[in-house]
Amino acid sequence: MTEAVPRLSAQRVSKLYPGVQALDGVDFEVHAGAVNVLIGENGAGKSTLMKIIAGVEQPSTGCLLLDGEEVHFADPAAAARAGVCMVFQELNLFANLSIAENVFIGRERCRLGIDIDRGSEIERTRELLERLDHPLDPRALVSSLTIGQQQIVEIARALAQDARVLILDEPTSALSAAEAETLFAVIAELKARGVAIVYISHRLEELKRIGDYVTVLRDGHLVATAAMADVDVPWIVRQMIGRDAPARADAAPCGASGGDVLAVTDLVLPRERGGFTVDHVSLTVGAGEIVGIYGLLGAGRTELLESIMGCRRDATGSITIAGTEISGCDVSDRMAAGIALVPEDRRRAGFIQSFSVAHNLTIASLGRFARWFNLDMRREAAAARGSIGDLAIKVAGPETMVTTLSGGNQQKVVIGKALLTRPRVLLLDEPTRGVDVGAKTEQYRLIRHLAGEGLGVLFATSELDELTALATRVLVMCEGKITLDLPCDAADHDSITAAANPRAQAA
Amino acid sequence: MRGDTLLLLMRLRTVIALIVVLAVFSAAAPNFLSSANMVLMLKHVALNAILAIGLTYVIVAGGIDLSVGSTVGLTGMVAGFLMLNGVPVGGDMLMRFNLFEIVLIVLAIGVLIGAINGVLVARLKVAPFIATLGTLYVVRGAALLSSDGRTFPDLVGDAYYGTSGFPFIGGGYLLGLPVSVWLLGVIAAVAAYVAMRTPLGRKIYAVGGNAHAAALSGIRVNRVLIVTYMVSGFCAAVVGLIIASELQAAHPATGDTFELNAIAAAVLGGASLAGGRGTIVGTLVGAAVIGVLGDGMVMMGVSAFWQMVIKGLVIIAAVLLDGAQARLQHRVAIRRAAALA
């Protein structure tokens, strides 16, 4: 311990959402000049805890202490005034404004209270960027920057507010290896200046390098906290998932596929400013096969799936479902041909918030329950009850509103909706994002069961563990291209990571 | 639970408001509840309710249609023109239409204006507010141009041309009720059936609830949106016909600001301008509240200026209550979750 009193601590913090206990009596602290790494699987409560600390959310119970004094942050601005700043994973920048304007957004430096002092803002921004070893032009538009540079701008914004506690939420998820190195250097520099840093990640390889302490959350509970020097990676994994890392025996059986149900040839999705988001991709999925696409954020996984589904009008290339060409069809016709997509962002694209579970389940297959204009409500309700039973969706009844369900059950509703269209191929984008650990294995079992019945499955993931636990064949995507295609028993972590990394590809 | 009772009361707020308004006025004005007055009020309510039904479709799908008042004006003018004149068809030949054909043409024009709104919003991605504000002006201008601003008078019909039944649409009675009320009944029944029990209805709610998710569920979002605007245009054309028929004259300024009362009725009835929420029955009750409030205040001799103030306050109160209901619902859901945990 560098100080007796932690810079910031959370005590017995709980957070309750409808249907979900996101945090349950969690203690957490971070000291000046130290990095506390916060880890846990998706849905463990990391982001919720940090949102509470940064004033985005209010705790249901529990309190926050800053330098030993109890504080209440009504909103992120209040937290920022106290020196607690958060850099979100999905960066909160205004692409249409310059770097300097972004750094001072909401706290513009003004003469006489009304006239923005651009000169001084630009000067101060230049200083901050130099301190961060990134001499960018403060007048450049944020839209012209890479993701890594945008992250630096976010950090500069935090520093401009004299951040004493800096929260970084999965900062390297979108960065290339070189950009990540720069970020680590910046973190080291901030530490030396006495900033307390909370670093959220689920990349185990980074943790030992930059962490001074490690705190592990699982299912909304604090399971362990320790000095990094005292622990090793296997210990961390054990704490995270509550047992040893899944052995090979736990993984899916390899091979075992029938004829191709999905064949994609030369799929191209051009990028707005030149280049390709999906760069001449060809792949096949056999009946009963589970193909996993791994890649970093921005590798083009989601765009590939969306192009196959027909959501991207600019995409070109041939796509066949069981031999039928569908590349000229819209989403609706593609679904009729036997393909369905379970999107990554359930809330935005997966379900309809104002609908019940039953109505969400049947919305994609209403034609089956209709005779002429009339919707046969009895058959529709029976189908919904059938899905709820088949997928073991835990609900009070079919009329329950979908928004009150836990992440895992919501995901099952979206999968159930897709299955009611009787697809030959199921596309899943990050199938367990926001699903808690226990429910995760259940999702895997479900997907394997579906593949066992002859469904072709193509899923995208950014988690290596998920890839190895589920896929019978592994594809790796990097900068829009498929860089690796291996059966699961031939794929090891090192070659997968190397194939996913743009720098390693260039070398 | 207390929360549940409160929630139920809030859900029924428009019905409660209607009962309160009826009770207050019948106490204050003795002949308020007389059957003659009731029929008269129903007739007033019917016009706004028909427009509000069309708007409910648009609003549930997440849009708005400001052009319905203008469409009422233009469709009335088209009906008036066709009643009085023939359409030149080459040489000096004039083509005259009978009543049935005139009704069909007028309804088709309403649907066409709706389709134009729909294409602007769905395919050309113009914000619904702006697109229909634009058509509000264009259509009103077209109505004025159609007669150079004059009224088409004496639309009594002519047996020679098969149009003598025209005044019946807005002025006739069937089984003691005005024809316009029967029309409202039929339109409301069909609209409620389509909304509740057909794939199209379900898709409209889905598109308004989450257009992105709807598209990924294979729903052709653009088509659904266009259909809702066509329904709204159709309803406006029906109202245009009723008014021209009742007055036996078509005036180009008819229907001015009708869209505002129709939107108010839909919102009072629980439709959310954010989309995804709203019912035909709710809208009917909402239209009844607005109509009864207006007529009742007239009977009590409340000044027209105060009438506007009161109507405005009722609308704002309705939306505030709607927000309160949503928050209460959220709290009850959290309490349930806590009870389960």
mmCIF file with all atom_site columns, C-alpha atoms in Angstrom, chain B residues 163-225:
data_model
loop_
_atom_site.group_PDB
_atom_site.id
_atom_site.type_symbol
_atom_site.label_atom_id
_atom_site.label_alt_id
_atom_site.label_comp_id
_atom_site.label_asym_id
_atom_site.label_entity_id
_atom_site.label_seq_id
_atom_site.pdbx_PDB_ins_code
_atom_site.Cartn_x
_atom_site.Cartn_y
_atom_site.Cartn_z
_atom_site.occupancy
_atom_site.B_iso_or_equiv
_atom_site.pdbx_formal_charge
_atom_site.auth_seq_id
_atom_site.auth_comp_id
_atom_site.auth_asym_id
_atom_site.auth_atom_id
_atom_site.pdbx_PDB_model_num
ATOM 1  C CA . THR B 1 163 ? -74.616 12.278 -57.843 1.00 0.00 ? 163 THR B CA 1
ATOM 2  C CA . SER B 1 164 ? -77.799 13.151 -55.989 1.00 0.00 ? 164 SER B CA 1
ATOM 3  C CA . GLY B 1 165 ? -76.832 11.092 -52.960 1.00 0.00 ? 165 GLY B CA 1
ATOM 4  C CA . PHE B 1 166 ? -73.850 13.307 -52.115 1.00 0.00 ? 166 PHE B CA 1
ATOM 5  C CA . PRO B 1 167 ? -75.384 15.285 -49.194 1.00 0.00 ? 167 PRO B CA 1
ATOM 6  C CA . PHE B 1 168 ? -76.254 11.980 -47.493 1.00 0.00 ? 168 PHE B CA 1
ATOM 7  C CA . ILE B 1 169 ? -72.582 11.200 -46.630 1.00 0.00 ? 169 ILE B CA 1
ATOM 8  C CA . GLY B 1 170 ? -72.232 14.067 -44.179 1.00 0.00 ? 170 GLY B CA 1
ATOM 9  C CA . GLY B 1 171 ? -75.840 14.980 -43.503 1.00 0.00 ? 171 GLY B CA 1
ATOM 10 C CA . GLY B 1 172 ? -77.756 11.704 -43.560 1.00 0.00 ? 172 GLY B CA 1
ATOM 11 C CA . TYR B 1 173 ? -78.950 9.540  -40.684 1.00 0.00 ? 173 TYR B CA 1
ATOM 12 C CA . LEU B 1 174 ? -79.163 5.747  -40.381 1.00 0.00 ? 174 LEU B CA 1
ATOM 13 C CA . LEU B 1 175 ? -81.102 4.224  -37.464 1.00 0.00 ? 175 LEU B CA 1
ATOM 14 C CA . GLY B 1 176 ? -81.056 7.562  -35.688 1.00 0.00 ? 176 GLY B CA 1
ATOM 15 C CA . LEU B 1 177 ? -77.310 8.096  -35.934 1.00 0.00 ? 177 LEU B CA 1
ATOM 16 C CA . PRO B 1 178 ? -75.454 10.333 -38.400 1.00 0.00 ? 178 PRO B CA 1
ATOM 17 C CA . VAL B 1 179 ? -73.784 8.537  -41.299 1.00 0.00 ? 179 VAL B CA 1
ATOM 18 C CA . SER B 1 180 ? -70.449 10.047 -40.237 1.00 0.00 ? 180 SER B CA 1
ATOM 19 C CA . VAL B 1 181 ? -70.746 8.257  -36.885 1.00 0.00 ? 181 VAL B CA 1
ATOM 20 C CA . TRP B 1 182 ? -71.395 4.966  -38.671 1.00 0.00 ? 182 TRP B CA 1
ATOM 21 C CA . LEU B 1 183 ? -68.338 5.624  -40.842 1.00 0.00 ? 183 LEU B CA 1
ATOM 22 C CA . LEU B 1 184 ? -66.297 6.229  -37.704 1.00 0.00 ? 184 LEU B CA 1
ATOM 23 C CA . GLY B 1 185 ? -67.600 2.951  -36.274 1.00 0.00 ? 185 GLY B CA 1
ATOM 24 C CA . VAL B 1 186 ? -66.606 0.949  -39.349 1.00 0.00 ? 186 VAL B CA 1
ATOM 25 C CA . ILE B 1 187 ? -63.190 2.627  -39.689 1.00 0.00 ? 187 ILE B CA 1
ATOM 26 C CA . ALA B 1 188 ? -62.443 2.216  -35.980 1.00 0.00 ? 188 ALA B CA 1
ATOM 27 C CA . ALA B 1 189 ? -63.456 -1.452 -35.997 1.00 0.00 ? 189 ALA B CA 1
ATOM 28 C CA . VAL B 1 190 ? -61.314 -2.252 -39.029 1.00 0.00 ? 190 VAL B CA 1
ATOM 29 C CA . ALA B 1 191 ? -58.394 -0.189 -37.705 1.00 0.00 ? 191 ALA B CA 1
ATOM 30 C CA . ALA B 1 192 ? -58.534 -1.866 -34.295 1.00 0.00 ? 192 ALA B CA 1
ATOM 31 C CA . TYR B 1 193 ? -58.760 -5.318 -35.875 1.00 0.00 ? 193 TYR B CA 1
ATOM 32 C CA . VAL B 1 194 ? -55.787 -4.676 -38.151 1.00 0.00 ? 194 VAL B CA 1
ATOM 33 C CA . ALA B 1 195 ? -53.755 -3.249 -35.271 1.00 0.00 ? 195 ALA B CA 1
ATOM 34 C CA . MET B 1 196 ? -54.454 -6.094 -32.856 1.00 0.00 ? 196 MET B CA 1
ATOM 35 C CA . ARG B 1 197 ? -54.961 -9.204 -34.938 1.00 0.00 ? 197 ARG B CA 1
ATOM 36 C CA . THR B 1 198 ? -53.039 -9.036 -38.196 1.00 0.00 ? 198 THR B CA 1
ATOM 37 C CA . PRO B 1 199 ? -49.364 -9.385 -39.084 1.00 0.00 ? 199 PRO B CA 1
ATOM 38 C CA . LEU B 1 200 ? -49.435 -5.860 -40.529 1.00 0.00 ? 200 LEU B CA 1
ATOM 39 C CA . GLY B 1 201 ? -50.585 -4.405 -37.222 1.00 0.00 ? 201 GLY B CA 1
ATOM 40 C CA . ARG B 1 202 ? -47.937 -6.267 -35.266 1.00 0.00 ? 202 ARG B CA 1
ATOM 41 C CA . LYS B 1 203 ? -45.297 -5.073 -37.715 1.00 0.00 ? 203 LYS B CA 1
ATOM 42 C CA . ILE B 1 204 ? -46.397 -1.446 -37.277 1.00 0.00 ? 204 ILE B CA 1
ATOM 43 C CA . TYR B 1 205 ? -45.869 -1.733 -33.523 1.00 0.00 ? 205 TYR B CA 1
ATOM 44 C CA . ALA B 1 206 ? -42.531 -3.479 -34.088 1.00 0.00 ? 206 ALA B CA 1
ATOM 45 C CA . VAL B 1 207 ? -41.259 -0.793 -36.458 1.00 0.00 ? 207 VAL B CA 1
ATOM 46 C CA . GLY B 1 208 ? -42.240 1.940  -34.014 1.00 0.00 ? 208 GLY B CA 1
ATOM 47 C CA . GLY B 1 209 ? -40.758 0.038  -31.065 1.00 0.00 ? 209 GLY B CA 1
ATOM 48 C CA . ASN B 1 210 ? -37.369 -0.649 -32.655 1.00 0.00 ? 210 ASN B CA 1
ATOM 49 C CA . ALA B 1 211 ? -36.995 -0.161 -36.401 1.00 0.00 ? 211 ALA B CA 1
ATOM 50 C CA . HIS B 1 212 ? -33.513 -1.658 -36.441 1.00 0.00 ? 212 HIS B CA 1
ATOM 51 C CA . ALA B 1 213 ? -34.574 -4.874 -34.720 1.00 0.00 ? 213 ALA B CA 1
ATOM 52 C CA . ALA B 1 214 ? -37.662 -5.010 -36.912 1.00 0.00 ? 214 ALA B CA 1
ATOM 53 C CA . ALA B 1 215 ? -35.525 -4.859 -40.049 1.00 0.00 ? 215 ALA B CA 1
ATOM 54 C CA . LEU B 1 216 ? -33.335 -7.686 -38.718 1.00 0.00 ? 216 LEU B CA 1
ATOM 55 C CA . SER B 1 217 ? -36.515 -9.680 -38.107 1.00 0.00 ? 217 SER B CA 1
ATOM 56 C CA . GLY B 1 218 ? -37.205 -9.581 -41.828 1.00 0.00 ? 218 GLY B CA 1
ATOM 57 C CA . ILE B 1 219 ? -39.816 -6.824 -41.675 1.00 0.00 ? 219 ILE B CA 1
ATOM 58 C CA . ARG B 1 220 ? -39.767 -4.493 -44.686 1.00 0.00 ? 220 ARG B CA 1
ATOM 59 C CA . VAL B 1 221 ? -39.699 -1.353 -42.595 1.00 0.00 ? 221 VAL B CA 1
ATOM 60 C CA . ASN B 1 222 ? -40.126 1.096  -45.481 1.00 0.00 ? 222 ASN B CA 1
ATOM 61 C CA . ARG B 1 223 ? -43.251 -0.613 -46.741 1.00 0.00 ? 223 ARG B CA 1
ATOM 62 C CA . VAL B 1 224 ? -44.798 -0.621 -43.284 1.00 0.00 ? 224 VAL B CA 1
ATOM 63 C CA . LEU B 1 225 ? -44.062 3.094  -42.861 1.00 0.00 ? 225 LEU B CA 1
#
